[in-house]
XYZ file of C-alpha atoms in Angstrom:
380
model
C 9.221 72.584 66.837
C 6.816 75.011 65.010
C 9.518 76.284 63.089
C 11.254 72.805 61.870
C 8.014 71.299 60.981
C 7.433 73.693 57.879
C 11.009 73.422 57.184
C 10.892 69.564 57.233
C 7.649 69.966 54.840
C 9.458 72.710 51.898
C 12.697 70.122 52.364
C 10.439 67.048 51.264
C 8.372 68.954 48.990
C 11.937 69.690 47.178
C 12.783 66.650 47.189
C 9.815 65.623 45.490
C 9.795 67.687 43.310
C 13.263 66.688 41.994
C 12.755 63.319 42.062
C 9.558 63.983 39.323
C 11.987 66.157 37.524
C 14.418 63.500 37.517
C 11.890 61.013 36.376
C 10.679 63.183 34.017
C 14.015 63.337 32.204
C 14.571 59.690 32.191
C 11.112 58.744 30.613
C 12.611 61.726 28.128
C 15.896 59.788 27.258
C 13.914 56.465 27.233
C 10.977 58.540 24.869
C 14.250 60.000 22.655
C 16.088 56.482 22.526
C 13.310 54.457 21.628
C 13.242 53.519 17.679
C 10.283 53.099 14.941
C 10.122 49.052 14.168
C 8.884 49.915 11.163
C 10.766 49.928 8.012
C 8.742 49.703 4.757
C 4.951 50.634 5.604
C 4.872 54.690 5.468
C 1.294 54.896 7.290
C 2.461 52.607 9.910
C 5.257 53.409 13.282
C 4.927 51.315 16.300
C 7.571 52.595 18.792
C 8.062 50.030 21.732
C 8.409 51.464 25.957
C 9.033 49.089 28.708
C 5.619 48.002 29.195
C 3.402 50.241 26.785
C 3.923 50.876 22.545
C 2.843 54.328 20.648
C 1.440 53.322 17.581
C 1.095 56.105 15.114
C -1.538 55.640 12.064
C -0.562 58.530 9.185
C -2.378 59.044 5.950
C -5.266 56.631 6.329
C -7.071 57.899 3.454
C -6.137 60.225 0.959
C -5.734 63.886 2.030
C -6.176 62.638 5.544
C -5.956 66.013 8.106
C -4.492 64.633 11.283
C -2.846 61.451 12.598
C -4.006 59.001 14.618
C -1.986 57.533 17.753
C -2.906 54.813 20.143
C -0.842 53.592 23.378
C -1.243 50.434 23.986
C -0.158 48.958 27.395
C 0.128 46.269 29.490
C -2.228 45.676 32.762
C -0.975 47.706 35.504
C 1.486 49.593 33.071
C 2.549 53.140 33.811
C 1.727 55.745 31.010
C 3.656 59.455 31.080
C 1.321 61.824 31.712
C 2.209 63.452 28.496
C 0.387 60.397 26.713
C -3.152 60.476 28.510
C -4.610 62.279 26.407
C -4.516 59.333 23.708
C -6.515 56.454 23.058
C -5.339 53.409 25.595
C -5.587 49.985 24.391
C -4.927 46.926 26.991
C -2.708 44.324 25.326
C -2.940 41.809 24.661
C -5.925 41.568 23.464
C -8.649 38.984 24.349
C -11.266 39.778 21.440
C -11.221 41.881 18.473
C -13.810 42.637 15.265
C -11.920 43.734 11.806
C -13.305 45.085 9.451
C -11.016 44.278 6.251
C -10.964 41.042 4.684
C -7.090 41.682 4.500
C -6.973 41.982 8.325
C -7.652 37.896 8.706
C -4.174 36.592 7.053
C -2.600 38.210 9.919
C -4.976 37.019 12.892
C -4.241 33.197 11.037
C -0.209 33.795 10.572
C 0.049 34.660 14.290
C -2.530 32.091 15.534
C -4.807 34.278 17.007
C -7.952 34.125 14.304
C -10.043 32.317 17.663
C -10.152 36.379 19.295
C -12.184 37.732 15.979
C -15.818 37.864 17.529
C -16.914 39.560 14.562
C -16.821 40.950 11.035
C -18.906 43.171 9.050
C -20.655 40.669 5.948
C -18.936 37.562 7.271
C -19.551 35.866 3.115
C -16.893 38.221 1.816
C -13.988 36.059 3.957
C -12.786 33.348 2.132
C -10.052 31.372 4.315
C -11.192 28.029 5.241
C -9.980 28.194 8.696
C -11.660 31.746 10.039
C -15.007 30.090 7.720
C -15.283 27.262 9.959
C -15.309 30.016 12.922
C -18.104 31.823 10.999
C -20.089 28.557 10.483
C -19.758 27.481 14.269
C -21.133 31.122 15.430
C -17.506 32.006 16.921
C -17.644 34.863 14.265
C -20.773 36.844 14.345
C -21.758 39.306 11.200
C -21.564 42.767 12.623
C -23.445 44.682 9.035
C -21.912 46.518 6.712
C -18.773 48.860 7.015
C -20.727 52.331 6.525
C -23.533 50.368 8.580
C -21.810 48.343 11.584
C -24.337 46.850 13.427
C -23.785 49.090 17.029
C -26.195 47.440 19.075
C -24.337 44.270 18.125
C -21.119 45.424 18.810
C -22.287 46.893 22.085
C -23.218 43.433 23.294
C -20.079 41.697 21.985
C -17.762 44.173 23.407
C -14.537 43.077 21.852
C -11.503 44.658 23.509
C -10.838 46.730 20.452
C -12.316 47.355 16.363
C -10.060 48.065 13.951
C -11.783 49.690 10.574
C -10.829 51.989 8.585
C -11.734 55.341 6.793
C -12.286 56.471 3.066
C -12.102 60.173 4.108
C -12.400 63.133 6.774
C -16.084 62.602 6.981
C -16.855 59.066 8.829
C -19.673 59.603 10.827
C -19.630 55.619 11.717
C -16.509 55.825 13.526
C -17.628 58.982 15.400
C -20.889 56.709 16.421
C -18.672 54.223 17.277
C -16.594 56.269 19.760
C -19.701 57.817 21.280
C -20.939 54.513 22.218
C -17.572 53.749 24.129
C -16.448 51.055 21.862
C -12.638 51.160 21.599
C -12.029 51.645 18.022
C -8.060 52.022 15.777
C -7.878 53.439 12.363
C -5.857 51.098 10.075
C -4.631 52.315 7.015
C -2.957 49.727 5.300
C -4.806 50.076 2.304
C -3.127 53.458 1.256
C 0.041 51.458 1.077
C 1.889 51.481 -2.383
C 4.841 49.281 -1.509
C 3.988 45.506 -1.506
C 6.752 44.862 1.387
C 4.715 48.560 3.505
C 0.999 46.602 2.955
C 2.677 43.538 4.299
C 4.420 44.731 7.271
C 1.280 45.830 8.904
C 1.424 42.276 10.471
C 3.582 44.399 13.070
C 0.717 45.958 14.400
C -1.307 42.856 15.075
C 1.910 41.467 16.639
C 1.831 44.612 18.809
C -1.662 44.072 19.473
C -1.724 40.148 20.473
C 1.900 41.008 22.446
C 3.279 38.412 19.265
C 5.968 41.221 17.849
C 8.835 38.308 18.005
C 6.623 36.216 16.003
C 5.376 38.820 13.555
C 8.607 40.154 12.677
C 9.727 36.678 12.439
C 6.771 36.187 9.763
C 7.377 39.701 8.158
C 11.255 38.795 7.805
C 10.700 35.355 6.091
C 8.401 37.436 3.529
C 10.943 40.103 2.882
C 13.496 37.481 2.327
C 11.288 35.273 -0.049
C 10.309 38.574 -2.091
C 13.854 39.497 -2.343
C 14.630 36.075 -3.669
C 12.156 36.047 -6.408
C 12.575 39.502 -7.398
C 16.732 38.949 -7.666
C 15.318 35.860 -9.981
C 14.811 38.492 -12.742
C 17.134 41.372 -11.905
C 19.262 40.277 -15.103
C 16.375 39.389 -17.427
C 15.316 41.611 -19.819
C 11.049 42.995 -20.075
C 10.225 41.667 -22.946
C 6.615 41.668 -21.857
C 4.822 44.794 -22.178
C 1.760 44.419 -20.496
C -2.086 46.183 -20.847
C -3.657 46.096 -17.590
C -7.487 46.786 -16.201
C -10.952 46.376 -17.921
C -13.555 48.328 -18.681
C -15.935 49.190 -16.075
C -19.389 50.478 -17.634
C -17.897 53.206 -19.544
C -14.467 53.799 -18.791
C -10.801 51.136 -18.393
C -9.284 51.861 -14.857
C -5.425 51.470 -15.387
C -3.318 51.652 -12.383
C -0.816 54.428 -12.298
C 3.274 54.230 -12.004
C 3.534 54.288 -8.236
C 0.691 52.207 -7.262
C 0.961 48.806 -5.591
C -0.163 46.868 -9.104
C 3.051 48.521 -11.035
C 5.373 48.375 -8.590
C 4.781 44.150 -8.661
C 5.147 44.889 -12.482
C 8.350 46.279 -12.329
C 9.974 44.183 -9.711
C 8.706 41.018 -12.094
C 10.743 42.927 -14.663
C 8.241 43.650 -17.224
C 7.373 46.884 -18.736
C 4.211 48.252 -17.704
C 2.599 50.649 -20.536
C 1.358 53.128 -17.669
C 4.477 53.421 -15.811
C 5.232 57.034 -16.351
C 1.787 57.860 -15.662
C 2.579 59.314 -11.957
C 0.875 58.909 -8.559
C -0.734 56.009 -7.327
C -4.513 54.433 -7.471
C -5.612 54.090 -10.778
C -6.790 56.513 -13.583
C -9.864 56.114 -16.097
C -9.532 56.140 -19.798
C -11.850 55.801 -22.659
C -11.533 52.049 -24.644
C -9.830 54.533 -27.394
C -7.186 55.197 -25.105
C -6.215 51.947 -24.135
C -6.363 50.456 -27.757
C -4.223 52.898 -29.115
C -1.797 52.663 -26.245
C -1.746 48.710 -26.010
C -3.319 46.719 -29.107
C 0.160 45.361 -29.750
C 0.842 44.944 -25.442
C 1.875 40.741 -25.470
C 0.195 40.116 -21.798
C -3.028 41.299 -20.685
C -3.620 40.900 -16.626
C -7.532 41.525 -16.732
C -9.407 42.961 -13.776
C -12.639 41.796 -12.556
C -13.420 37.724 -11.719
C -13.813 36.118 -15.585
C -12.958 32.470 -15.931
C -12.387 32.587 -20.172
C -11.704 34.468 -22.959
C -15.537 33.952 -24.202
C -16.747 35.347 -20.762
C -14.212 38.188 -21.396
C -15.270 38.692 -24.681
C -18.745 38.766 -24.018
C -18.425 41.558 -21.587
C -17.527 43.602 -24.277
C -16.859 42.207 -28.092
C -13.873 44.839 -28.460
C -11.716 43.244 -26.320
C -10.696 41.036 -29.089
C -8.954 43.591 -30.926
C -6.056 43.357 -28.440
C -2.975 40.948 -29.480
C -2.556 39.740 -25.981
C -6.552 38.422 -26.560
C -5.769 37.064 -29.929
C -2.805 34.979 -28.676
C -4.415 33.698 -25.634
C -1.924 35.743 -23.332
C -4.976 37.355 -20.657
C -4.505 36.563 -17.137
C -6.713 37.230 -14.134
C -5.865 37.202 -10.413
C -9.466 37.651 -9.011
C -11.126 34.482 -10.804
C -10.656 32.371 -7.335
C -13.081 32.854 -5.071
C -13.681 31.468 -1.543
C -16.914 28.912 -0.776
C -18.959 32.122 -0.309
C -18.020 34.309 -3.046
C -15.054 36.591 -1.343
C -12.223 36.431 -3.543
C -8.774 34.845 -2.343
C -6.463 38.102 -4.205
C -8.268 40.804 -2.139
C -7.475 38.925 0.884
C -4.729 37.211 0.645
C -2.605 39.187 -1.604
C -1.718 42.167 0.387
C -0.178 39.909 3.710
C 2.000 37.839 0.829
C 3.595 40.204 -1.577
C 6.118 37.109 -2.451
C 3.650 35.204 -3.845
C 1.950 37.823 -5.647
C 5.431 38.515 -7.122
C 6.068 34.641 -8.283
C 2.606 34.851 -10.206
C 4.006 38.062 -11.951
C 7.375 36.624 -12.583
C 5.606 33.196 -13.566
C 3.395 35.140 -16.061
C 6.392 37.081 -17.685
C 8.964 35.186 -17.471
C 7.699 31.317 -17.458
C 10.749 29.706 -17.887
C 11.731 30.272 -14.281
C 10.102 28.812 -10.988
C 9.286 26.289 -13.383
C 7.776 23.884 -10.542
C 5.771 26.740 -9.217
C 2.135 26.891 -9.380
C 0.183 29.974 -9.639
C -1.343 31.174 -6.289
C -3.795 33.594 -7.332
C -3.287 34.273 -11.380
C -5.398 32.128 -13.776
C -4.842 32.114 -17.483
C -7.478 32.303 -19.472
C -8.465 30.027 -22.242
């Protein structure tokens, strides 16, 4: 008997240990066969398991030195081991605080704007819905982004903030972490392509266990974009366009791959900074711009002005511009929500189709002729 017992213990031992092997190399396959849901954000891959997700966060600010990746898993759910060493978020989620006015579209589109317990400067939102949360005390003001309120946040203790960064150096988020708060990096901002900003619906869907119902939304928006921007594919640009203002001293223009000219060029128009390259924006003296685009025939204006004279009175120069003289100046930040947030900024990047229409209504205003501007206001 001494002798068969240790044999009996190395035979189940092996058989252990090749049934963990075998395990092993089907959470492999599963791991290798799984696909990225993800087709037009580049910051953005959620890759779907069973019962957990690996959401990966790339480039969340510019120069950005590492990824970010989050599992996210049902109650109960069984993680490899080779994923423990990531961030775990239970889904779905029961309470959340954003910190991105563009974050709320996407809590309202998949019905789930009742989990935001909080926001950082709560006046900046502008939908009327999440407002009347704010107003009952559903939605409490959390600070400022650079300044979260962590004492606050302690006692809410939402299930999960999502914020964002501006660089390597975020000491908030690190305080954040420290106090055990469950915090994801969104990057959705760094997103150039209007159909990649919008299809970071995905990851609330993947958050809220909604991903039917967000790709359902997402689709629907690809397919209306498409449709508007096939409206024009025939037309010629016969609008060349100035856009930007002055700020103090210098006019902001937004480069040839940034999120502003791509809208430009899919409303078939011909932007007078598309070959400048990279995306964001790039500051130039009023000299510049005059030289470039005193003869440009549409002006979309930056900033919130609601006429030419308040345009003009910002800085008299502006009237040297042709687009000025002939009354052809648009502006899609002049609405604003009952608390001064402005409807563009947060609406904007969750419906690229209607951002599009605007454009295409703006260049080419003999089509969608029973369309009415969401966001753009012409200025008289």
């Amino acid at each position: 008997m001494r002798q068969i017992f240790p044999k009996m213990i190395i035979t189940a031992a092996f058989f252990i240990l090749i049934g963990c092997k075998k395990n092993e190399k089907i959470e492999a396959v599963k791991m290798v066969n799984a696909q990225n849901s993800i087709e037009y954000a580049s910051g953005l891959s959620i890759v779907k398991y069973e019962d957990y997700s690996i959401v990966t966060v790339s480039n969340p600010w510019p120069n950005a030195d590492k990824d970010f990746k989050y599992i996210l898993k049902e109650k109960d759910a069984k993680v490899p081991d080779s994923l423990q060493s990531y961030t775990s978020i239970q889904v779905p989620l029961e309470s959340v605080v954003v910190t991105s006015t563009t974050n709320i579209p996407f809590l309202e589109m998949l019905e789930v704007e009742n989990k935001l317990v909080g926001f950082p400067h709560t006046d900046y939102i502008s939908s009327e819905k999440t407002r009347a949360l704010i107003d009952k005390g559903s939605v409490k003001n959390v600070g400022q982004n650079e300044k979260l309120n962590i004492e606050q946040l302690i006692e809410l203790a939402p299930n999960l903030i999502v914020t964002f960064g501006v660089d390597n150096n975020n000491p908030m988020l690190d305080n954040l972490k420290k106090s055990g708060l469950n915090v994801l990096i969104q990057g959705d901002w760094m997103e150039q392509s209007p159909l990649g900003k919008a299809e970071w619906i995905k990851l609330y869907g993947a958050l809220f266990a909604k991903e039917d119902k967000a790709k359902e939304l997402f689709d629907k928006i690809v397919e209306s974009y498409n449709q508007a921007k096939k409206l024009v594919a025939d037309k010629p640009a016969t609008s060349k366009v100035l856009y930007g203002s002055m700020y103090e001293d210098v006019w902001y223009v937004a480069k040839g791959n940034s999120w502003v000219a791509q809208f430009m060029k899919d409303a078939q128009a011909t932007y007078l900074w598309a070959d400048l390259k990279g995306s964001g924006s790039e500051g130039l003296s009023f000299e510049k711009v005059l030289d470039k685009a005193k003869t440009a025939n549409v002006w979309i204006a930056s900033g919130s002005f609601k006429s030419l004279d308040e345009l003009q009175k910002a800085n008299p120069h502006y009237g040297e511009f042709d687009a000025f003289k002939n009354k052809s100046v648009y502006n899609f930040e002049g609405k604003l929500g009952a608390t001064g947030g402005t409807v563009y900024y947060e609406l904007a990047p969750s419906r690229p189709d209607l951002v599009l229409k605007d454009y295409i209504k703006i260049f080419h205003p003999d089509l969608l002729s029973s369309y009415e501007f969401t966001f753009a206001s012409k200025l008289n």
